[in-house]
mmCIF file of C-alpha atoms in Angstrom:
data_model
loop_
_atom_site.group_PDB
_atom_site.id
_atom_site.type_symbol
_atom_site.label_atom_id
_atom_site.label_comp_id
_atom_site.label_asym_id
_atom_site.label_seq_id
_atom_site.Cartn_x
_atom_site.Cartn_y
_atom_site.Cartn_z
ATOM 1 C CA UNK K 1 6.942 -31.777 13.926
ATOM 2 C CA UNK K 2 8.591 -33.705 11.150
ATOM 3 C CA UNK K 3 10.128 -31.500 8.492
ATOM 4 C CA UNK K 4 10.962 -28.604 10.830
ATOM 5 C CA UNK K 5 14.390 -27.920 12.293
ATOM 6 C CA UNK K 6 15.016 -26.739 15.874
ATOM 7 C CA UNK K 7 15.106 -23.029 14.969
ATOM 8 C CA UNK K 8 11.837 -23.305 13.019
ATOM 9 C CA UNK K 9 10.175 -25.052 15.967
ATOM 10 C CA UNK K 10 11.458 -22.333 18.313
ATOM 11 C CA UNK K 11 10.128 -19.646 15.972
ATOM 12 C CA UNK K 12 6.626 -21.139 15.714
ATOM 13 C CA UNK K 13 6.491 -21.569 19.505
ATOM 14 C CA UNK K 14 7.352 -17.878 19.917
ATOM 15 C CA UNK K 15 4.705 -16.817 17.372
ATOM 16 C CA UNK K 16 1.952 -19.144 18.581
ATOM 17 C CA UNK K 17 -1.151 -17.917 20.358
ATOM 18 C CA UNK K 18 -1.013 -19.015 24.021
ATOM 19 C CA UNK K 19 -4.001 -20.123 26.094
ATOM 20 C CA UNK K 20 -4.351 -21.082 29.756
ATOM 21 C CA UNK K 21 -6.280 -24.209 30.667
ATOM 22 C CA UNK K 22 -9.402 -23.716 32.759
ATOM 23 C CA UNK K 23 -8.725 -24.368 36.450
ATOM 24 C CA UNK K 24 -10.854 -27.534 36.408
ATOM 25 C CA UNK K 25 -8.923 -28.903 33.438
ATOM 26 C CA UNK K 26 -5.629 -28.272 35.239
ATOM 27 C CA UNK K 27 -6.933 -30.028 38.359
ATOM 28 C CA UNK K 28 -8.258 -32.935 36.317
ATOM 29 C CA UNK K 29 -4.977 -33.404 34.417
ATOM 30 C CA UNK K 30 -2.998 -33.489 37.655
ATOM 31 C CA UNK K 31 -5.414 -36.136 38.983
ATOM 32 C CA UNK K 32 -5.151 -38.210 35.814
ATOM 33 C CA UNK K 33 -1.370 -37.983 35.730
ATOM 34 C CA UNK K 34 -0.966 -38.800 39.421
ATOM 35 C CA UNK K 35 -3.778 -41.345 39.849
ATOM 36 C CA UNK K 36 -3.242 -43.417 36.728
ATOM 37 C CA UNK K 37 0.546 -43.378 36.865
ATOM 38 C CA UNK K 38 0.745 -47.156 37.322
ATOM 39 C CA UNK K 39 -1.378 -47.695 34.167
ATOM 40 C CA UNK K 40 0.680 -45.657 31.692
ATOM 41 C CA UNK K 41 -0.254 -47.854 28.718
ATOM 42 C CA UNK K 42 -3.848 -46.585 28.941
ATOM 43 C CA UNK K 43 -2.854 -43.541 26.850
ATOM 44 C CA UNK K 44 -2.361 -45.599 23.676
ATOM 45 C CA UNK K 45 -5.790 -47.218 23.960
ATOM 46 C CA UNK K 46 -7.364 -43.774 24.374
ATOM 47 C CA UNK K 47 -5.519 -42.193 21.431
ATOM 48 C CA UNK K 48 -6.393 -45.123 19.143
ATOM 49 C CA UNK K 49 -10.018 -44.943 20.297
ATOM 50 C CA UNK K 50 -10.132 -41.209 19.505
ATOM 51 C CA UNK K 51 -8.575 -41.858 16.076
ATOM 52 C CA UNK K 52 -11.176 -44.538 15.374
ATOM 53 C CA UNK K 53 -13.954 -42.122 16.365
ATOM 54 C CA UNK K 54 -12.529 -39.527 13.937
ATOM 55 C CA UNK K 55 -12.667 -42.124 11.132
ATOM 56 C CA UNK K 56 -16.275 -42.953 12.016
ATOM 57 C CA UNK K 57 -17.212 -39.248 11.863
ATOM 58 C CA UNK K 58 -15.719 -38.654 8.399
ATOM 59 C CA UNK K 59 -17.198 -41.932 7.154
ATOM 60 C CA UNK K 60 -20.655 -40.802 8.322
ATOM 61 C CA UNK K 61 -20.260 -37.351 6.744
ATOM 62 C CA UNK K 62 -19.139 -38.952 3.466
ATOM 63 C CA UNK K 63 -22.538 -40.668 3.174
ATOM 64 C CA UNK K 64 -24.184 -37.299 2.524
ATOM 65 C CA UNK K 65 -21.226 -35.219 1.265
ATOM 66 C CA UNK K 66 -19.504 -36.729 -1.766
ATOM 67 C CA UNK K 67 -16.505 -34.376 -1.347
ATOM 68 C CA UNK K 68 -15.838 -35.274 2.309
ATOM 69 C CA UNK K 69 -13.115 -37.785 1.436
ATOM 70 C CA UNK K 70 -11.524 -35.714 -1.354
ATOM 71 C CA UNK K 71 -8.538 -34.668 0.824
ATOM 72 C CA UNK K 72 -7.670 -38.317 1.421
ATOM 73 C CA UNK K 73 -9.878 -41.291 0.517
ATOM 74 C CA UNK K 74 -7.886 -43.770 2.607
ATOM 75 C CA UNK K 75 -9.298 -44.208 6.141
ATOM 76 C CA UNK K 76 -6.471 -45.376 8.402
ATOM 77 C CA UNK K 77 -4.868 -45.152 11.817
ATOM 78 C CA UNK K 78 -1.071 -45.407 11.808
ATOM 79 C CA UNK K 79 1.304 -45.643 14.755
ATOM 80 C CA UNK K 80 4.955 -44.674 14.288
ATOM 81 C CA UNK K 81 7.712 -44.907 16.889
ATOM 82 C CA UNK K 82 10.751 -42.636 16.609
ATOM 83 C CA UNK K 83 13.223 -44.035 19.159
ATOM 84 C CA UNK K 84 15.908 -41.427 18.369
ATOM 85 C CA UNK K 85 13.586 -38.539 19.242
ATOM 86 C CA UNK K 86 11.775 -40.540 21.932
ATOM 87 C CA UNK K 87 8.446 -39.829 20.220
ATOM 88 C CA UNK K 88 5.345 -41.791 19.353
ATOM 89 C CA UNK K 89 3.040 -40.601 16.570
ATOM 90 C CA UNK K 90 -0.596 -41.665 16.260
ATOM 91 C CA UNK K 91 -1.997 -40.473 12.924
ATOM 92 C CA UNK K 92 -5.507 -40.856 11.565
ATOM 93 C CA UNK K 93 -7.139 -39.777 8.315
ATOM 94 C CA UNK K 94 -10.392 -38.991 10.095
ATOM 95 C CA UNK K 95 -12.388 -35.780 10.251
ATOM 96 C CA UNK K 96 -9.596 -33.619 11.693
ATOM 97 C CA UNK K 97 -10.154 -30.457 13.721
ATOM 98 C CA UNK K 98 -10.380 -26.775 12.857
ATOM 99 C CA UNK K 99 -8.441 -24.221 14.910
ATOM 100 C CA UNK K 100 -11.584 -23.487 16.921
ATOM 101 C CA UNK K 101 -12.173 -27.205 17.530
ATOM 102 C CA UNK K 102 -8.573 -27.673 18.707
ATOM 103 C CA UNK K 103 -9.103 -24.891 21.256
ATOM 104 C CA UNK K 104 -12.558 -26.116 22.285
ATOM 105 C CA UNK K 105 -11.947 -29.879 22.260
ATOM 106 C CA UNK K 106 -8.405 -30.005 23.633
ATOM 107 C CA UNK K 107 -8.239 -26.799 25.663
ATOM 108 C CA UNK K 108 -11.539 -26.898 27.494
ATOM 109 C CA UNK K 109 -13.894 -29.494 28.841
ATOM 110 C CA UNK K 110 -17.538 -29.024 29.762
ATOM 111 C CA UNK K 111 -17.552 -28.122 33.445
ATOM 112 C CA UNK K 112 -20.322 -30.565 34.315
ATOM 113 C CA UNK K 113 -18.430 -33.471 32.744
ATOM 114 C CA UNK K 114 -15.183 -32.441 34.406
ATOM 115 C CA UNK K 115 -16.794 -32.114 37.822
ATOM 116 C CA UNK K 116 -18.542 -35.452 37.424
ATOM 117 C CA UNK K 117 -15.272 -37.082 36.360
ATOM 118 C CA UNK K 118 -13.352 -35.572 39.279
ATOM 119 C CA UNK K 119 -16.029 -36.620 41.790
ATOM 120 C CA UNK K 120 -16.209 -40.187 40.460
ATOM 121 C CA UNK K 121 -12.422 -40.515 40.366
ATOM 122 C CA UNK K 122 -12.069 -39.288 43.958
ATOM 123 C CA UNK K 123 -14.846 -41.641 45.062
ATOM 124 C CA UNK K 124 -13.165 -44.625 43.387
ATOM 125 C CA UNK K 125 -9.780 -43.742 44.891
ATOM 126 C CA UNK K 126 -11.337 -43.499 48.356
ATOM 127 C CA UNK K 127 -12.718 -47.016 47.852
ATOM 128 C CA UNK K 128 -9.340 -48.237 46.472
ATOM 129 C CA UNK K 129 -10.955 -49.123 43.116
ATOM 130 C CA UNK K 130 -9.129 -49.067 39.777
ATOM 131 C CA UNK K 131 -9.724 -45.829 37.888
ATOM 132 C CA UNK K 132 -8.242 -47.002 34.568
ATOM 133 C CA UNK K 133 -11.640 -47.765 32.985
ATOM 134 C CA UNK K 134 -13.026 -44.415 34.092
ATOM 135 C CA UNK K 135 -10.886 -42.237 31.863
ATOM 136 C CA UNK K 136 -12.599 -43.084 28.552
ATOM 137 C CA UNK K 137 -16.113 -42.635 29.932
ATOM 138 C CA UNK K 138 -15.934 -38.858 30.318
ATOM 139 C CA UNK K 139 -14.213 -37.776 27.103
ATOM 140 C CA UNK K 140 -10.947 -36.993 28.853
ATOM 141 C CA UNK K 141 -8.889 -39.846 27.397
ATOM 142 C CA UNK K 142 -6.750 -37.547 25.254
ATOM 143 C CA UNK K 143 -5.192 -36.093 28.406
ATOM 144 C CA UNK K 144 -3.808 -39.521 29.317
ATOM 145 C CA UNK K 145 -1.040 -38.727 26.790
ATOM 146 C CA UNK K 146 0.486 -36.653 29.586
ATOM 147 C CA UNK K 147 1.093 -39.898 31.486
ATOM 148 C CA UNK K 148 4.022 -40.551 29.144
ATOM 149 C CA UNK K 149 4.850 -37.127 27.706
ATOM 150 C CA UNK K 150 5.979 -33.789 29.104
ATOM 151 C CA UNK K 151 4.772 -32.116 25.913
ATOM 152 C CA UNK K 152 2.002 -33.159 23.531
ATOM 153 C CA UNK K 153 1.838 -31.855 19.960
ATOM 154 C CA UNK K 154 -1.283 -32.256 17.831
ATOM 155 C CA UNK K 155 -1.296 -31.428 14.131
ATOM 156 C CA UNK K 156 -4.753 -31.415 12.577
ATOM 157 C CA UNK K 157 -6.366 -30.654 9.218
ATOM 158 C CA UNK K 158 -10.139 -30.409 8.774
ATOM 159 C CA UNK K 159 -11.727 -30.073 5.327
ATOM 160 C CA UNK K 160 -13.081 -26.628 6.304
ATOM 161 C CA UNK K 161 -9.850 -25.102 7.616
ATOM 162 C CA UNK K 162 -6.094 -24.902 7.162
ATOM 163 C CA UNK K 163 -3.748 -27.203 9.054
ATOM 164 C CA UNK K 164 -2.915 -26.136 12.623
ATOM 165 C CA UNK K 165 -0.536 -27.211 15.384
ATOM 166 C CA UNK K 166 -1.784 -27.435 18.992
ATOM 167 C CA UNK K 167 0.935 -27.875 21.606
ATOM 168 C CA UNK K 168 0.846 -28.221 25.388
ATOM 169 C CA UNK K 169 3.070 -28.910 28.372
ATOM 170 C CA UNK K 170 -0.081 -29.597 30.506
ATOM 171 C CA UNK K 171 0.061 -26.115 32.074
ATOM 172 C CA UNK K 172 -0.901 -24.081 29.024
ATOM 173 C CA UNK K 173 -1.422 -24.678 25.330
ATOM 174 C CA UNK K 174 -0.791 -22.844 22.084
ATOM 175 C CA UNK K 175 -2.244 -23.002 18.586
ATOM 176 C CA UNK K 176 -0.607 -21.815 15.367
ATOM 177 C CA UNK K 177 -1.094 -22.195 11.615
ATOM 178 C CA UNK K 178 1.197 -24.998 10.472
ATOM 179 C CA UNK K 179 4.086 -23.366 8.544
ATOM 180 C CA UNK K 180 4.540 -26.616 6.586
ATOM 181 C CA UNK K 181 1.112 -26.144 5.000
ATOM 182 C CA UNK K 182 -1.232 -29.056 4.392
ATOM 183 C CA UNK K 183 0.850 -32.183 4.983
ATOM 184 C CA UNK K 184 -2.011 -34.363 6.242
ATOM 185 C CA UNK K 185 -4.649 -33.882 3.545
ATOM 186 C CA UNK K 186 -7.182 -34.431 6.317
ATOM 187 C CA UNK K 187 -6.871 -35.920 9.788
ATOM 188 C CA UNK K 188 -4.799 -35.638 12.937
ATOM 189 C CA UNK K 189 -1.350 -36.584 14.210
ATOM 190 C CA UNK K 190 -0.655 -36.686 17.948
#
């Protein structure tokens, strides 16, 4: 949360709307965190893949909507390491997410996909197979960020909404309007 001091961060956390993860999501995250622990680097591949997908989506929309790129015409993925704060930022100028999409896409997962993922992962573990390739196949790759982070913060700006901050400690998540306003133009920073 670049640009905010500790008291501002505390204040937005207190004001943010809190949500509980669905039970299946909680179970799945614990499995991911515990089962893929030896393959921590998988998280970066998944976050870059998601960023690339977001660029593809806005690029496709721009073919039929001439204003789609007006917030930011540059289509990029940038990775920034802040050693002092022990943080890694993955930023894209893709489609971004609305508040509702942050809640839906990051806070819930289709039950059928989650169940299928959990069943396949358990099956592969029972057979002592590597589960590292499995994570990207079920749309749960974002959650691999919890392999290396106790807290994940997502800032996102979609053309049809204001900029929001989604934050989670893997037990619950919160969403709030970004008090800094529109700093992204369009896109997402994780």
